[in-house]
Amino acid sequence: METSDESLRDFASRPWAEIERLKHRYWADLDLAPADRLRVADELRRYTLSLRPDWPDDVAREADLETHIRIARQLFMTGDGYR
């Protein structure tokens, strides 16, 4: 498939902010059971791995762990955390 300058301009000029807003709204309004949400998350993880088999790298894993620890601490301090 050959791309022309016009098709590239059309692609670049899409209303990306609106598209992003609609995506967020779609997922927020979607009424999924917890098991279905986990299934969707796993499908997205598998898809990402098919594109980037090296994902996540050590840096991303460390950042993810730091985020989990920070959120766990915040939940604990609210009194709603695990005891």
Short mmCIF file of N, CA and C in Angstrom, two decimals:
data_model
loop_
_atom_site.label_atom_id
_atom_site.label_comp_id
_atom_site.label_asym_id
_atom_site.label_seq_id
_atom_site.Cartn_x
_atom_site.Cartn_y
_atom_site.Cartn_z
N MET A 1 0.83 -1.18 0.00
CA MET A 1 0.00 0.00 0.00
C MET A 1 0.88 1.25 0.00
N GLU A 2 0.72 2.06 -0.98
CA GLU A 2 1.51 3.27 -1.11
C GLU A 2 0.80 4.42 -0.41
N THR A 3 1.57 5.24 0.26
CA THR A 3 0.96 6.41 0.92
C THR A 3 1.34 7.66 0.16
N SER A 4 0.39 8.53 0.01
CA SER A 4 0.64 9.79 -0.67
C SER A 4 0.81 10.89 0.37
N ASP A 5 1.31 12.01 -0.08
CA ASP A 5 1.43 13.16 0.82
C ASP A 5 0.07 13.56 1.36
N GLU A 6 -0.94 13.47 0.50
CA GLU A 6 -2.29 13.85 0.93
C GLU A 6 -2.82 12.91 2.01
N SER A 7 -2.60 11.61 1.85
CA SER A 7 -3.10 10.67 2.85
C SER A 7 -2.37 10.87 4.18
N LEU A 8 -1.09 11.21 4.11
CA LEU A 8 -0.35 11.47 5.35
C LEU A 8 -0.86 12.74 6.03
N ARG A 9 -1.16 13.77 5.25
CA ARG A 9 -1.71 14.99 5.83
C ARG A 9 -3.09 14.73 6.44
N ASP A 10 -3.91 13.94 5.73
CA ASP A 10 -5.24 13.59 6.26
C ASP A 10 -5.11 12.86 7.60
N PHE A 11 -4.18 11.92 7.66
CA PHE A 11 -3.98 11.16 8.89
C PHE A 11 -3.51 12.09 10.02
N ALA A 12 -2.55 12.94 9.72
CA ALA A 12 -1.99 13.83 10.74
C ALA A 12 -3.01 14.86 11.22
N SER A 13 -3.96 15.20 10.39
CA SER A 13 -4.91 16.25 10.76
C SER A 13 -6.18 15.70 11.41
N ARG A 14 -6.20 14.43 11.71
CA ARG A 14 -7.36 13.86 12.39
C ARG A 14 -7.53 14.52 13.76
N PRO A 15 -8.76 14.55 14.26
CA PRO A 15 -9.00 15.18 15.58
C PRO A 15 -8.58 14.25 16.72
N TRP A 16 -7.27 14.13 16.93
CA TRP A 16 -6.74 13.14 17.86
C TRP A 16 -7.24 13.34 19.28
N ALA A 17 -7.37 14.55 19.74
CA ALA A 17 -7.86 14.78 21.11
C ALA A 17 -9.29 14.28 21.26
N GLU A 18 -10.11 14.52 20.26
CA GLU A 18 -11.50 14.05 20.29
C GLU A 18 -11.56 12.52 20.25
N ILE A 19 -10.72 11.94 19.44
CA ILE A 19 -10.67 10.47 19.35
C ILE A 19 -10.28 9.89 20.71
N GLU A 20 -9.29 10.49 21.35
CA GLU A 20 -8.86 10.02 22.67
C GLU A 20 -9.97 10.17 23.70
N ARG A 21 -10.68 11.30 23.66
CA ARG A 21 -11.79 11.52 24.58
C ARG A 21 -12.88 10.48 24.38
N LEU A 22 -13.20 10.19 23.14
CA LEU A 22 -14.23 9.19 22.85
C LEU A 22 -13.82 7.79 23.30
N LYS A 23 -12.54 7.47 23.14
CA LYS A 23 -12.04 6.16 23.62
C LYS A 23 -12.21 6.06 25.14
N HIS A 24 -11.80 7.10 25.85
CA HIS A 24 -11.93 7.09 27.31
C HIS A 24 -13.40 6.95 27.72
N ARG A 25 -14.25 7.68 27.05
CA ARG A 25 -15.67 7.61 27.37
C ARG A 25 -16.23 6.21 27.10
N TYR A 26 -15.83 5.61 25.98
CA TYR A 26 -16.29 4.26 25.63
C TYR A 26 -15.94 3.28 26.75
N TRP A 27 -14.68 3.27 27.17
CA TRP A 27 -14.25 2.32 28.19
C TRP A 27 -14.85 2.63 29.55
N ALA A 28 -15.03 3.91 29.86
CA ALA A 28 -15.63 4.29 31.15
C ALA A 28 -17.10 3.87 31.20
N ASP A 29 -17.80 3.99 30.09
CA ASP A 29 -19.23 3.66 30.05
C ASP A 29 -19.50 2.18 29.86
N LEU A 30 -18.49 1.43 29.49
CA LEU A 30 -18.67 0.01 29.23
C LEU A 30 -18.92 -0.73 30.55
N ASP A 31 -20.01 -1.47 30.61
CA ASP A 31 -20.39 -2.17 31.84
C ASP A 31 -19.86 -3.60 31.78
N LEU A 32 -18.64 -3.79 32.28
CA LEU A 32 -18.01 -5.10 32.25
C LEU A 32 -17.85 -5.64 33.67
N ALA A 33 -18.06 -6.92 33.80
CA ALA A 33 -17.80 -7.59 35.07
C ALA A 33 -16.29 -7.59 35.32
N PRO A 34 -15.87 -7.70 36.57
CA PRO A 34 -14.43 -7.72 36.86
C PRO A 34 -13.67 -8.77 36.05
N ALA A 35 -14.23 -9.96 35.90
CA ALA A 35 -13.54 -11.01 35.14
C ALA A 35 -13.37 -10.59 33.68
N ASP A 36 -14.37 -9.91 33.13
CA ASP A 36 -14.27 -9.44 31.75
C ASP A 36 -13.22 -8.34 31.61
N ARG A 37 -13.13 -7.48 32.61
CA ARG A 37 -12.10 -6.43 32.58
C ARG A 37 -10.70 -7.06 32.61
N LEU A 38 -10.53 -8.10 33.41
CA LEU A 38 -9.24 -8.80 33.45
C LEU A 38 -8.94 -9.46 32.10
N ARG A 39 -9.96 -10.02 31.47
CA ARG A 39 -9.78 -10.66 30.17
C ARG A 39 -9.34 -9.63 29.13
N VAL A 40 -9.99 -8.47 29.12
CA VAL A 40 -9.62 -7.41 28.17
C VAL A 40 -8.19 -6.95 28.43
N ALA A 41 -7.85 -6.75 29.69
CA ALA A 41 -6.49 -6.33 30.04
C ALA A 41 -5.47 -7.35 29.57
N ASP A 42 -5.78 -8.65 29.74
CA ASP A 42 -4.86 -9.69 29.31
C ASP A 42 -4.75 -9.72 27.78
N GLU A 43 -5.84 -9.49 27.09
CA GLU A 43 -5.80 -9.44 25.62
C GLU A 43 -4.92 -8.28 25.15
N LEU A 44 -5.04 -7.12 25.82
CA LEU A 44 -4.19 -5.98 25.47
C LEU A 44 -2.72 -6.28 25.75
N ARG A 45 -2.46 -6.96 26.87
CA ARG A 45 -1.08 -7.35 27.21
C ARG A 45 -0.51 -8.28 26.15
N ARG A 46 -1.29 -9.28 25.76
CA ARG A 46 -0.84 -10.23 24.73
C ARG A 46 -0.59 -9.54 23.39
N TYR A 47 -1.48 -8.60 23.04
CA TYR A 47 -1.30 -7.87 21.79
C TYR A 47 -0.01 -7.06 21.82
N THR A 48 0.22 -6.36 22.95
CA THR A 48 1.43 -5.58 23.08
C THR A 48 2.67 -6.46 22.95
N LEU A 49 2.62 -7.64 23.58
CA LEU A 49 3.75 -8.57 23.49
C LEU A 49 3.97 -9.06 22.07
N SER A 50 2.90 -9.18 21.29
CA SER A 50 3.06 -9.61 19.90
C SER A 50 3.78 -8.54 19.07
N LEU A 51 3.61 -7.28 19.46
CA LEU A 51 4.29 -6.19 18.76
C LEU A 51 5.68 -5.91 19.32
N ARG A 52 5.80 -6.06 20.64
CA ARG A 52 7.06 -5.76 21.32
C ARG A 52 7.39 -6.88 22.30
N PRO A 53 7.98 -7.96 21.82
CA PRO A 53 8.27 -9.10 22.70
C PRO A 53 9.18 -8.78 23.88
N ASP A 54 9.92 -7.67 23.79
CA ASP A 54 10.84 -7.28 24.87
C ASP A 54 10.14 -6.46 25.96
N TRP A 55 8.84 -6.21 25.81
CA TRP A 55 8.08 -5.40 26.76
C TRP A 55 7.55 -6.27 27.89
N PRO A 56 7.52 -5.83 29.09
CA PRO A 56 8.16 -4.60 29.57
C PRO A 56 9.63 -4.85 29.87
N ASP A 57 10.42 -3.83 29.71
CA ASP A 57 11.84 -3.96 30.05
C ASP A 57 12.03 -3.71 31.54
N ASP A 58 13.26 -3.82 31.99
CA ASP A 58 13.54 -3.68 33.42
C ASP A 58 13.15 -2.30 33.96
N VAL A 59 13.35 -1.27 33.16
CA VAL A 59 13.00 0.09 33.60
C VAL A 59 11.49 0.22 33.79
N ALA A 60 10.72 -0.31 32.85
CA ALA A 60 9.26 -0.25 32.96
C ALA A 60 8.76 -1.07 34.14
N ARG A 61 9.36 -2.23 34.37
CA ARG A 61 8.97 -3.07 35.51
C ARG A 61 9.25 -2.36 36.83
N GLU A 62 10.39 -1.69 36.93
CA GLU A 62 10.75 -0.97 38.15
C GLU A 62 9.77 0.17 38.39
N ALA A 63 9.44 0.90 37.34
CA ALA A 63 8.48 2.02 37.47
C ALA A 63 7.12 1.49 37.89
N ASP A 64 6.71 0.37 37.34
CA ASP A 64 5.43 -0.23 37.68
C ASP A 64 5.40 -0.64 39.16
N LEU A 65 6.47 -1.27 39.61
CA LEU A 65 6.56 -1.68 41.01
C LEU A 65 6.50 -0.47 41.93
N GLU A 66 7.22 0.59 41.59
CA GLU A 66 7.20 1.81 42.40
C GLU A 66 5.79 2.39 42.48
N THR A 67 5.07 2.35 41.38
CA THR A 67 3.69 2.85 41.37
C THR A 67 2.81 2.01 42.29
N HIS A 68 2.93 0.70 42.20
CA HIS A 68 2.13 -0.19 43.06
C HIS A 68 2.43 0.06 44.54
N ILE A 69 3.69 0.22 44.87
CA ILE A 69 4.07 0.47 46.26
C ILE A 69 3.50 1.80 46.73
N ARG A 70 3.61 2.85 45.91
CA ARG A 70 3.08 4.17 46.28
C ARG A 70 1.58 4.12 46.50
N ILE A 71 0.86 3.46 45.62
CA ILE A 71 -0.61 3.37 45.76
C ILE A 71 -0.98 2.54 46.98
N ALA A 72 -0.26 1.45 47.22
CA ALA A 72 -0.55 0.62 48.39
C ALA A 72 -0.36 1.43 49.68
N ARG A 73 0.69 2.23 49.73
CA ARG A 73 0.93 3.07 50.91
C ARG A 73 -0.19 4.08 51.09
N GLN A 74 -0.61 4.70 50.00
CA GLN A 74 -1.69 5.69 50.08
C GLN A 74 -2.99 5.04 50.54
N LEU A 75 -3.30 3.86 50.04
CA LEU A 75 -4.51 3.16 50.47
C LEU A 75 -4.42 2.80 51.95
N PHE A 76 -3.27 2.37 52.39
CA PHE A 76 -3.09 2.01 53.78
C PHE A 76 -3.30 3.23 54.67
N MET A 77 -2.80 4.38 54.25
CA MET A 77 -2.93 5.59 55.07
C MET A 77 -4.37 6.09 55.13
N THR A 78 -5.21 5.75 54.17
CA THR A 78 -6.60 6.19 54.22
C THR A 78 -7.42 5.34 55.18
N GLY A 79 -6.86 4.22 55.59
CA GLY A 79 -7.61 3.32 56.47
C GLY A 79 -8.43 2.31 55.69
N ASP A 80 -8.45 2.46 54.37
CA ASP A 80 -9.19 1.52 53.54
C ASP A 80 -8.30 0.45 52.93
N GLY A 81 -7.02 0.48 53.28
CA GLY A 81 -6.08 -0.48 52.73
C GLY A 81 -6.21 -1.83 53.40
N TYR A 82 -5.42 -2.75 52.91
CA TYR A 82 -5.41 -4.09 53.50
C TYR A 82 -4.79 -4.04 54.87
N ARG A 83 -5.35 -4.80 55.78
CA ARG A 83 -4.81 -4.85 57.15
C ARG A 83 -4.52 -6.27 57.53
#
